[in-house]
PDB file of C-alpha atoms in Angstrom:
ATOM      1  CA  ASP H   1     144.240  66.644 151.550  1.00 94.00           C
ATOM      2  CA  VAL H   2     141.040  66.323 149.519  1.00 97.00           C
ATOM      3  CA  THR H   3     139.830  63.552 147.202  1.00 98.00           C
ATOM      4  CA  VAL H   4     137.164  64.585 144.704  1.00 98.00           C
ATOM      5  CA  GLN H   5     135.646  63.160 141.532  1.00 97.00           C
ATOM      6  CA  VAL H   6     136.574  64.735 138.212  1.00 98.00           C
ATOM      7  CA  GLY H   7     133.974  67.344 137.293  1.00 97.00           C
ATOM      8  CA  GLN H   8     132.976  67.912 140.919  1.00 98.00           C
ATOM      9  CA  SER H   9     133.758  70.885 143.140  1.00 98.00           C
ATOM     10  CA  SER H  10     135.138  70.851 146.670  1.00 98.00           C
ATOM     11  CA  SER H  11     137.133  73.014 149.078  1.00 98.00           C
ATOM     12  CA  VAL H  12     140.404  73.209 150.935  1.00 97.00           C
ATOM     13  CA  PHE H  13     140.570  75.258 154.117  1.00 97.00           C
ATOM     14  CA  VAL H  14     143.323  77.493 155.501  1.00 97.00           C
ATOM     15  CA  TRP H  15     143.749  77.195 159.270  1.00 97.00           C
ATOM     16  CA  VAL H  16     146.047  79.522 161.236  1.00 96.00           C
ATOM     17  CA  SER H  17     147.593  79.357 164.700  1.00 96.00           C
ATOM     18  CA  THR H  18     149.888  81.636 166.686  1.00 96.00           C
ATOM     19  CA  ALA H  19     152.265  81.243 169.597  1.00 95.00           C
ATOM     20  CA  PRO H  20     150.809  82.139 173.017  1.00 95.00           C
ATOM     21  CA  ALA H  21     150.332  85.900 173.520  1.00 94.00           C
ATOM     22  CA  GLN H  22     151.071  86.547 169.822  1.00 96.00           C
ATOM     23  CA  THR H  23     148.680  88.395 167.489  1.00 97.00           C
ATOM     24  CA  MET H  24     148.899  88.089 163.712  1.00 97.00           C
ATOM     25  CA  THR H  25     148.087  91.490 162.210  1.00 98.00           C
ATOM     26  CA  GLY H  26     148.564  90.583 158.560  1.00 98.00           C
ATOM     27  CA  ILE H  27     148.622  87.496 156.389  1.00 98.00           C
ATOM     28  CA  SER H  28     149.313  87.307 152.687  1.00 98.00           C
ATOM     29  CA  PHE H  29     150.000  84.302 150.465  1.00 98.00           C
ATOM     30  CA  ASN H  30     149.599  82.506 147.163  1.00 98.00           C
ATOM     31  CA  VAL H  31     148.562  78.856 146.815  1.00 98.00           C
ATOM     32  CA  LEU H  32     150.706  77.097 144.222  1.00 98.00           C
ATOM     33  CA  SER H  33     149.453  73.910 142.540  1.00 97.00           C
ATOM     34  CA  SER H  34     152.187  71.519 141.346  1.00 97.00           C
ATOM     35  CA  LEU H  35     150.009  70.364 138.405  1.00 97.00           C
ATOM     36  CA  PRO H  36     147.641  73.222 137.512  1.00 97.00           C
ATOM     37  CA  ALA H  37     145.646  71.114 134.994  1.00 97.00           C
ATOM     38  CA  ILE H  38     144.270  68.915 137.821  1.00 98.00           C
ATOM     39  CA  ALA H  39     142.103  71.612 139.456  1.00 98.00           C
ATOM     40  CA  SER H  40     140.810  75.121 138.790  1.00 98.00           C
ATOM     41  CA  GLY H  41     140.017  77.633 141.496  1.00 98.00           C
ATOM     42  CA  ILE H  42     136.440  78.884 141.791  1.00 98.00           C
ATOM     43  CA  SER H  43     136.605  81.324 144.724  1.00 98.00           C
ATOM     44  CA  HIS H  44     138.423  82.212 147.918  1.00 98.00           C
ATOM     45  CA  THR H  45     136.350  83.318 150.902  1.00 97.00           C
ATOM     46  CA  VAL H  46     137.900  84.842 154.029  1.00 97.00           C
ATOM     47  CA  GLN H  47     136.064  83.980 157.264  1.00 95.00           C
ATOM     48  CA  ASN H  48     134.992  86.838 159.586  1.00 93.00           C
ATOM     49  CA  PRO H  49     136.629  89.551 157.504  1.00 95.00           C
ATOM     50  CA  GLY H  50     135.053  92.515 159.328  1.00 92.00           C
ATOM     51  CA  PRO H  51     135.968  91.732 162.914  1.00 95.00           C
ATOM     52  CA  ARG H  52     139.450  90.371 162.135  1.00 96.00           C
ATOM     53  CA  TRP H  53     140.698  92.579 159.318  1.00 97.00           C
ATOM     54  CA  SER H  54     140.210  96.155 158.135  1.00 96.00           C
ATOM     55  CA  THR H  55     141.279  95.263 154.600  1.00 96.00           C
ATOM     56  CA  VAL H  56     140.767  91.992 152.729  1.00 97.00           C
ATOM     57  CA  GLN H  57     141.864  91.197 149.196  1.00 97.00           C
ATOM     58  CA  ALA H  58     140.580  87.661 148.587  1.00 96.00           C
ATOM     59  CA  GLY H  59     143.069  87.110 145.771  1.00 97.00           C
ATOM     60  CA  ALA H  60     142.505  85.967 142.215  1.00 98.00           C
ATOM     61  CA  VAL H  61     142.061  82.335 141.223  1.00 98.00           C
ATOM     62  CA  ASN H  62     143.999  80.691 138.367  1.00 98.00           C
ATOM     63  CA  THR H  63     146.347  83.622 137.718  1.00 96.00           C
ATOM     64  CA  SER H  64     150.124  84.052 137.563  1.00 95.00           C
ATOM     65  CA  GLY H  65     150.583  80.278 137.705  1.00 94.00           C
ATOM     66  CA  ASN H  66     148.826  79.999 141.080  1.00 97.00           C
ATOM     67  CA  LEU H  67     145.585  78.322 142.105  1.00 98.00           C
ATOM     68  CA  LEU H  68     145.185  81.392 144.357  1.00 98.00           C
ATOM     69  CA  ASN H  69     147.218  84.519 143.710  1.00 98.00           C
ATOM     70  CA  ASN H  70     147.985  87.473 145.987  1.00 98.00           C
ATOM     71  CA  HIS H  71     145.584  87.026 148.904  1.00 98.00           C
ATOM     72  CA  ARG H  72     146.008  89.706 151.600  1.00 98.00           C
ATOM     73  CA  ALA H  73     144.273  90.465 154.890  1.00 98.00           C
ATOM     74  CA  PHE H  74     145.498  92.942 157.493  1.00 97.00           C
ATOM     75  CA  TYR H  75     144.701  95.664 159.975  1.00 97.00           C
ATOM     76  CA  LEU H  76     146.878  98.443 161.350  1.00 95.00           C
ATOM     77  CA  PRO H  77     146.759  98.463 165.174  1.00 95.00           C
ATOM     78  CA  GLY H  78     145.778 101.889 166.468  1.00 92.00           C
ATOM     79  CA  LEU H  79     144.822 103.128 162.997  1.00 95.00           C
ATOM     80  CA  THR H  80     142.179 100.726 161.675  1.00 95.00           C
ATOM     81  CA  ASN H  81     139.650  98.381 163.230  1.00 95.00           C
ATOM     82  CA  GLY H  82     140.429  94.688 163.490  1.00 96.00           C
ATOM     83  CA  THR H  83     141.629  91.994 165.847  1.00 95.00           C
ATOM     84  CA  GLY H  84     143.724  89.762 163.607  1.00 96.00           C
ATOM     85  CA  PHE H  85     144.438  86.276 164.953  1.00 93.00           C
ATOM     86  CA  SER H  86     145.482  85.198 168.400  1.00 95.00           C
ATOM     87  CA  THR H  87     144.940  81.516 169.103  1.00 95.00           C
ATOM     88  CA  GLY H  88     146.795  81.134 172.390  1.00 91.00           C
ATOM     89  CA  GLY H  89     149.058  78.343 171.164  1.00 94.00           C
ATOM     90  CA  LEU H  90     150.410  76.545 168.124  1.00 92.00           C
ATOM     91  CA  ASN H  91     148.056  73.594 168.715  1.00 94.00           C
ATOM     92  CA  ASN H  92     144.953  75.829 168.573  1.00 95.00           C
ATOM     93  CA  PHE H  93     143.702  76.787 165.130  1.00 95.00           C
ATOM     94  CA  VAL H  94     141.288  79.342 163.705  1.00 95.00           C
ATOM     95  CA  LEU H  95     139.686  79.004 160.279  1.00 97.00           C
ATOM     96  CA  HIS H  96     141.047  81.761 158.050  1.00 97.00           C
ATOM     97  CA  SER H  97     139.593  80.977 154.633  1.00 98.00           C
ATOM     98  CA  GLU H  98     138.046  78.515 152.192  1.00 98.00           C
ATOM     99  CA  LEU H  99     139.429  77.939 148.690  1.00 98.00           C
ATOM    100  CA  GLN H 100     136.845  76.329 146.403  1.00 98.00           C
ATOM    101  CA  PHE H 101     137.963  74.443 143.294  1.00 98.00           C
ATOM    102  CA  THR H 102     136.769  72.090 140.560  1.00 98.00           C
ATOM    103  CA  ALA H 103     138.625  68.879 139.679  1.00 98.00           C
ATOM    104  CA  ASN H 104     139.393  68.902 135.951  1.00 98.00           C
ATOM    105  CA  THR H 105     141.294  65.706 135.207  1.00 98.00           C
ATOM    106  CA  ILE H 106     142.461  62.542 136.975  1.00 97.00           C
ATOM    107  CA  GLY H 107     145.608  62.959 139.055  1.00 98.00           C
ATOM    108  CA  THR H 108     147.075  64.487 142.191  1.00 98.00           C
ATOM    109  CA  THR H 109     148.382  68.005 142.599  1.00 98.00           C
ATOM    110  CA  ASN H 110     150.322  69.215 145.634  1.00 98.00           C
ATOM    111  CA  LEU H 111     149.409  72.562 147.166  1.00 98.00           C
ATOM    112  CA  THR H 112     151.974  74.832 148.819  1.00 98.00           C
ATOM    113  CA  PHE H 113     151.942  78.370 150.153  1.00 98.00           C
ATOM    114  CA  THR H 114     154.244  80.846 148.442  1.00 97.00           C
ATOM    115  CA  PRO H 115     154.975  84.418 149.563  1.00 97.00           C
ATOM    116  CA  THR H 116     153.622  87.697 148.297  1.00 96.00           C
ATOM    117  CA  ASN H 117     155.304  91.068 148.871  1.00 91.00           C
ATOM    118  CA  ALA H 118     153.109  91.733 151.928  1.00 95.00           C
ATOM    119  CA  GLY H 119     154.055  88.552 153.828  1.00 95.00           C
ATOM    120  CA  ILE H 120     153.041  87.904 157.434  1.00 98.00           C
ATOM    121  CA  SER H 121     153.124  90.376 160.333  1.00 97.00           C
ATOM    122  CA  PHE H 122     152.702  90.149 164.099  1.00 97.00           C
ATOM    123  CA  LEU H 123     151.852  92.795 166.675  1.00 97.00           C
ATOM    124  CA  GLY H 124     155.067  94.216 168.156  1.00 96.00           C
ATOM    125  CA  VAL H 125     157.374  92.362 165.741  1.00 96.00           C
ATOM    126  CA  GLY H 126     158.952  94.323 162.901  1.00 95.00           C
ATOM    127  CA  GLY H 127     159.289  93.219 159.307  1.00 95.00           C
ATOM    128  CA  ASN H 128     157.930  90.418 157.186  1.00 97.00           C
ATOM    129  CA  GLN H 129     157.820  87.208 159.245  1.00 97.00           C
ATOM    130  CA  TRP H 130     157.167  84.845 156.288  1.00 97.00           C
ATOM    131  CA  ASN H 131     160.369  82.850 156.824  1.00 96.00           C
ATOM    132  CA  ASN H 132     159.693  82.518 160.576  1.00 95.00           C
ATOM    133  CA  VAL H 133     156.302  80.824 160.155  1.00 95.00           C
ATOM    134  CA  VAL H 134     155.693  77.126 159.591  1.00 94.00           C
ATOM    135  CA  LYS H 135     153.387  76.581 156.636  1.00 96.00           C
ATOM    136  CA  GLY H 136     151.489  73.391 155.899  1.00 95.00           C
ATOM    137  CA  THR H 137     150.826  71.719 152.589  1.00 96.00           C
ATOM    138  CA  GLY H 138     147.920  69.851 151.060  1.00 96.00           C
ATOM    139  CA  SER H 139     146.873  68.008 147.957  1.00 98.00           C
ATOM    140  CA  ILE H 140     143.943  67.537 145.630  1.00 98.00           C
ATOM    141  CA  ASN H 141     143.430  63.978 144.427  1.00 98.00           C
ATOM    142  CA  ALA H 142     141.049  63.939 141.450  1.00 98.00           C
ATOM    143  CA  VAL H 143     139.593  60.484 140.819  1.00 97.00           C
ATOM    144  CA  PRO H 144     137.373  59.200 137.981  1.00 96.00           C
ATOM    145  CA  GLU H 145     133.669  59.676 138.344  1.00 87.00           C
ATOM    146  CA  PRO H 146     131.867  56.354 139.046  1.00 83.00           C
ATOM    147  CA  ALA H 147     130.510  56.032 135.481  1.00 65.00           C
ATOM    148  CA  ALA H 148     133.977  56.495 133.980  1.00 54.00           C
ATOM    149  CA  ALA H 149     135.424  54.019 136.456  1.00 51.00           C
ATOM    150  CA  MET H 150     132.738  51.493 135.453  1.00 55.00           C
ATOM    151  CA  VAL H 151     133.603  51.918 131.758  1.00 56.00           C
ATOM    152  CA  LEU H 152     137.270  51.278 132.564  1.00 57.00           C
ATOM    153  CA  LEU H 153     136.357  48.202 134.616  1.00 60.00           C
ATOM    154  CA  VAL H 154     134.123  46.775 131.854  1.00 64.00           C
ATOM    155  CA  GLY H 155     136.839  47.445 129.261  1.00 63.00           C
ATOM    156  CA  ALA H 156     139.507  45.737 131.385  1.00 62.00           C
ATOM    157  CA  THR H 157     137.218  42.762 131.996  1.00 66.00           C
ATOM    158  CA  GLY H 158     136.539  42.433 128.257  1.00 63.00           C
ATOM    159  CA  TRP H 159     140.255  42.570 127.517  1.00 57.00           C
ATOM    160  CA  LEU H 160     140.969  39.819 130.092  1.00 63.00           C
ATOM    161  CA  VAL H 161     138.188  37.578 128.692  1.00 60.00           C
ATOM    162  CA  SER H 162     139.426  37.990 125.094  1.00 64.00           C
ATOM    163  CA  ARG H 163     142.998  37.316 126.186  1.00 60.00           C
ATOM    164  CA  ARG H 164     141.951  34.123 127.984  1.00 66.00           C
ATOM    165  CA  ARG H 165     140.082  32.872 124.914  1.00 68.00           C
ATOM    166  CA  ARG H 166     143.212  33.274 122.791  1.00 68.00           C
ATOM    167  CA  SER H 167     145.326  31.258 125.252  1.00 64.00           C
TER     168      SER H 167
END
């Protein structure tokens, strides 16, 4: 969860973990924003793309109704170079990527992961494992910039003073 002033940029980070002795060989997702007007994506950067993945598609920001659309990273064991992810336990996490955004208007938007056609794959496990993986959520809370907050405070104070004088 991130709180940021309207007009400012910030980031949310995607962290990944695996069960012991499990290696993730592919990960693909969208990031859906419940209120798209609150924030606009700037970029999506995958950490350590070369050693972990043979192919990385960072995904497009602000397309198809998603803050991030159609991100994919994978390698094909035995055919292409890469190590994927293996964290040794569900309580150990590795940074996968950073999604940068700008806050556009005051409010809170909830972020959720939604599937792409590629899904999630593990070494030695067949098929798309999207439904077998726990996915977290997040939010972006865009707050007024200090100057705007001061204008609101002065306006409210003026309104209270004028109301008191009338009483």
